[in-house]
Amino acid sequence: RGGPRREDIDTVVFSEVRGHQVIDLHTHLLPPSHGALCLWGIDELLTYHYLVAEYFMTAPASISPERFYELNKKEQANLIWDALFIQRSPISEATRGVVTTLLALGLDAHVKSRDLNAIRKYYDKFRGSGLSGTSTFVEKVMAISGVRYAVMTNIPFDDTEIRHWRPRKKDYPATFRSALRVDPLLAGDKETVEKALRAAGYGISVADAEKYLHDWCDTMQPEYMMASTPHDFIFLAPDGGGGPLASVKKRGLNEESLKVPFAFTDLSANECSGCEETDNIPTIINERSVFLDCLMKVCEERNLPLALKIGAHRKINPGLLAAGDGMVAFADTASLARLCSTYPKVRFLATFLSRQNQHEACVLANKFRNLHIYGCWWYCNNPSIIHEITTMRVELLGTAFSAQHSDARVIDQLIYKWAHSRAVIANVLVEEYKKAISSGWEFNRKEIRRDVSMMFGGAYEDFMKKAL
Ligand code: RAT
Ligand code: ZN
């Protein structure tokens, strides 16, 4: 068949992985037309929340988080550069990422001379030409990182972001796609939901919340709905099956009650009529349930997947703001299984923060055809853990998963996130191909290209369009 021999497989796999245009299925990037919300440049890179957290591990007591956040971006970046790149060596994943990025942009000499101001000057050239400079830079990064398109995180509960969609939707390049973020619904955050509905002139009934979601879907045309679940997220199937309305009824609501304002206190009072098994469920779960029902109903009606990021405990050290988020919570995978079986017509994309959840996650993906596992998230996004998780996924799922997403917040990060992940994932593939070759299978280059394409976006696109 003329395929690569065992000893050549490395070269072939690495070149295929390097040359493949990936789909980045979850980022926090926003397009240049979103103005200041489109983050790029060295000061944004250096003040990434991973680096702020790393900085505070050894920062002097005189620099409290409050003081730090009072400084402007450039001053914050100076502190981090000095602490993590001059006083120490950039060998953590997040610091090394800055080095990889700068070198790929051709800034070798400035990196070598540790010249932060010269690096800033490089970026100033793009900034000097306003929106077109930003667009040029974004295109350059997309090309270097080999990203076909990046899915954004678009939040219809965020005033600053909303302005870029309404009254007139800003144009953005096809390299950006939308995802509609709905965290307040999963958190049962009634205050945020009410505030957003009122500000947009809606009422505050469940039906209004539903309409709000539909209207935003019309505006954003999202690929999927998405949320990071609260660390203690639990989904209890109302009746072991059935659609959203069935679950509402089971909680003692009727269709009429969908029209009245969401009064959770009243809800918890009447939730048990005709529903013994919810007797011991804490009120909070019922508060969240009403919004979840509403969300699932919209997902079903619009055939929109729900992407979940599961297992982050927020505000562990609130003073650090975003850098204080994210203690790793061991999550209840059974809740995901119950979601998949309660809503068999809804597609779920899921990733877990805890290394401890990864094995169960693979097994679940193997059981539910409406579940797709993606990426190595945040504290799992380190080469050693990516290697471990990806190996396990290939062993259990073949190529039916998405190996990575970047979670980039700063455009430039696409470069290092994808370069680092490609290297690890290519190594895993080489190891797995070698095993199959030892078993007697021969691969040709076309087949290798197909497999690479699956793991870097093809499996995602197949999942998004498969009939359920
Ligand atoms: O990985 C991260 O950057 C986290 O801060 C989270 O925002 C996470 O990615 C999320 O989307 O919730
Ligand atoms: Zn994210």
PDB file of N, CA, C and O and ligand atoms in Angstrom, residues 26 28 48-50 153 181 183 226 228 309 314 322 325 377-378 407 409, ligand 1:
ATOM      1  N   HIS A  26     -13.762  26.230  21.402  1.00  0.00           N
ATOM      2  CA  HIS A  26     -14.134  27.136  22.503  1.00  0.00           C
ATOM      3  C   HIS A  26     -12.993  28.106  22.811  1.00  0.00           C
ATOM      4  O   HIS A  26     -11.896  27.698  23.173  1.00  0.00           O
ATOM      5  N   HIS A  28     -12.398  32.531  24.170  1.00  0.00           N
ATOM      6  CA  HIS A  28     -13.057  33.741  24.681  1.00  0.00           C
ATOM      7  C   HIS A  28     -12.685  34.916  23.781  1.00  0.00           C
ATOM      8  O   HIS A  28     -12.750  36.062  24.202  1.00  0.00           O
ATOM      9  N   TYR A  48      -2.588  37.667  31.402  1.00  0.00           N
ATOM     10  CA  TYR A  48      -3.520  36.528  31.321  1.00  0.00           C
ATOM     11  C   TYR A  48      -3.742  36.012  32.742  1.00  0.00           C
ATOM     12  O   TYR A  48      -2.796  35.956  33.534  1.00  0.00           O
ATOM     13  N   HIS A  49      -4.961  35.599  33.070  1.00  0.00           N
ATOM     14  CA  HIS A  49      -5.207  35.273  34.484  1.00  0.00           C
ATOM     15  C   HIS A  49      -4.366  34.101  34.996  1.00  0.00           C
ATOM     16  O   HIS A  49      -4.064  34.023  36.184  1.00  0.00           O
ATOM     17  N   TYR A  50      -3.918  33.208  34.103  1.00  0.00           N
ATOM     18  CA  TYR A  50      -3.026  32.132  34.558  1.00  0.00           C
ATOM     19  C   TYR A  50      -1.721  32.737  35.104  1.00  0.00           C
ATOM     20  O   TYR A  50      -1.154  32.268  36.075  1.00  0.00           O
ATOM     21  N   THR A 153     -17.152  33.166  22.749  1.00  0.00           N
ATOM     22  CA  THR A 153     -18.088  33.027  23.867  1.00  0.00           C
ATOM     23  C   THR A 153     -18.869  34.325  23.898  1.00  0.00           C
ATOM     24  O   THR A 153     -18.305  35.366  24.235  1.00  0.00           O
ATOM     25  N   ARG A 181     -23.541  32.060  25.495  1.00  0.00           N
ATOM     26  CA  ARG A 181     -23.176  31.642  26.864  1.00  0.00           C
ATOM     27  C   ARG A 181     -24.324  31.918  27.837  1.00  0.00           C
ATOM     28  O   ARG A 181     -24.845  33.032  27.891  1.00  0.00           O
ATOM     29  N   ASP A 183     -24.416  30.941  31.427  1.00  0.00           N
ATOM     30  CA  ASP A 183     -24.086  30.549  32.815  1.00  0.00           C
ATOM     31  C   ASP A 183     -25.125  30.948  33.868  1.00  0.00           C
ATOM     32  O   ASP A 183     -25.420  30.144  34.755  1.00  0.00           O
ATOM     33  N   MET A 226     -23.823  27.444  25.608  1.00  0.00           N
ATOM     34  CA  MET A 226     -22.766  26.895  26.462  1.00  0.00           C
ATOM     35  C   MET A 226     -22.753  27.494  27.850  1.00  0.00           C
ATOM     36  O   MET A 226     -23.254  28.590  28.075  1.00  0.00           O
ATOM     37  N   SER A 228     -20.336  27.097  31.819  1.00  0.00           N
ATOM     38  CA  SER A 228     -19.526  26.375  32.795  1.00  0.00           C
ATOM     39  C   SER A 228     -20.504  26.085  33.925  1.00  0.00           C
ATOM     40  O   SER A 228     -21.185  26.993  34.402  1.00  0.00           O
ATOM     41  N   LYS A 309     -18.856  23.002  30.465  1.00  0.00           N
ATOM     42  CA  LYS A 309     -17.523  22.888  31.057  1.00  0.00           C
ATOM     43  C   LYS A 309     -17.796  22.614  32.524  1.00  0.00           C
ATOM     44  O   LYS A 309     -18.417  23.424  33.210  1.00  0.00           O
ATOM     45  N   ARG A 314     -15.629  28.476  41.426  1.00  0.00           N
ATOM     46  CA  ARG A 314     -15.265  29.893  41.235  1.00  0.00           C
ATOM     47  C   ARG A 314     -14.958  30.576  42.564  1.00  0.00           C
ATOM     48  O   ARG A 314     -15.366  30.123  43.623  1.00  0.00           O
ATOM     49  N   ALA A 322     -10.447  37.098  38.326  1.00  0.00           N
ATOM     50  CA  ALA A 322     -10.447  35.877  37.489  1.00  0.00           C
ATOM     51  C   ALA A 322      -9.313  34.918  37.868  1.00  0.00           C
ATOM     52  O   ALA A 322      -9.441  33.699  37.748  1.00  0.00           O
ATOM     53  N   ASP A 325     -10.252  32.264  40.458  1.00  0.00           N
ATOM     54  CA  ASP A 325     -11.278  31.274  40.106  1.00  0.00           C
ATOM     55  C   ASP A 325     -10.646  29.923  39.909  1.00  0.00           C
ATOM     56  O   ASP A 325      -9.461  29.827  39.582  1.00  0.00           O
ATOM     57  N   TRP A 377      -8.967  21.089  29.435  1.00  0.00           N
ATOM     58  CA  TRP A 377      -9.350  22.430  29.880  1.00  0.00           C
ATOM     59  C   TRP A 377      -8.509  22.959  31.038  1.00  0.00           C
ATOM     60  O   TRP A 377      -8.373  22.264  32.049  1.00  0.00           O
ATOM     61  N   TRP A 378      -7.956  24.174  30.865  1.00  0.00           N
ATOM     62  CA  TRP A 378      -7.396  24.980  31.952  1.00  0.00           C
ATOM     63  C   TRP A 378      -6.316  24.215  32.733  1.00  0.00           C
ATOM     64  O   TRP A 378      -5.209  24.107  32.255  1.00  0.00           O
ATOM     65  N   ASP A 407      -9.321  27.811  24.503  1.00  0.00           N
ATOM     66  CA  ASP A 407      -9.772  28.656  25.613  1.00  0.00           C
ATOM     67  C   ASP A 407      -9.041  29.997  25.618  1.00  0.00           C
ATOM     68  O   ASP A 407      -9.017  30.702  26.634  1.00  0.00           O
ATOM     69  N   ARG A 409      -7.959  33.736  25.451  1.00  0.00           N
ATOM     70  CA  ARG A 409      -8.636  35.003  25.745  1.00  0.00           C
ATOM     71  C   ARG A 409      -7.985  36.145  24.974  1.00  0.00           C
ATOM     72  O   ARG A 409      -8.571  37.192  24.782  1.00  0.00           O
TER      73      ARG A 409
HETATM   74  O1  RAT B   1      -9.992  28.571  31.274  1.00  0.00           O
HETATM   75  C1  RAT B   1     -10.371  29.697  31.570  1.00  0.00           C
HETATM   76  O2  RAT B   1      -9.929  30.689  31.016  1.00  0.00           O
HETATM   77  C2  RAT B   1     -11.375  29.862  32.671  1.00  0.00           C
HETATM   78  O3  RAT B   1     -11.189  31.085  33.221  1.00  0.00           O
HETATM   79  C3  RAT B   1     -12.826  29.799  32.341  1.00  0.00           C
HETATM   80  O4  RAT B   1     -13.294  31.020  31.906  1.00  0.00           O
HETATM   81  C4  RAT B   1     -13.324  28.793  31.395  1.00  0.00           C
HETATM   82  O5  RAT B   1     -12.582  28.699  30.255  1.00  0.00           O
HETATM   83  C5  RAT B   1     -14.776  28.984  31.053  1.00  0.00           C
HETATM   84  O6  RAT B   1     -15.101  29.167  29.885  1.00  0.00           O
HETATM   85  O7  RAT B   1     -15.585  28.954  31.978  1.00  0.00           O
END
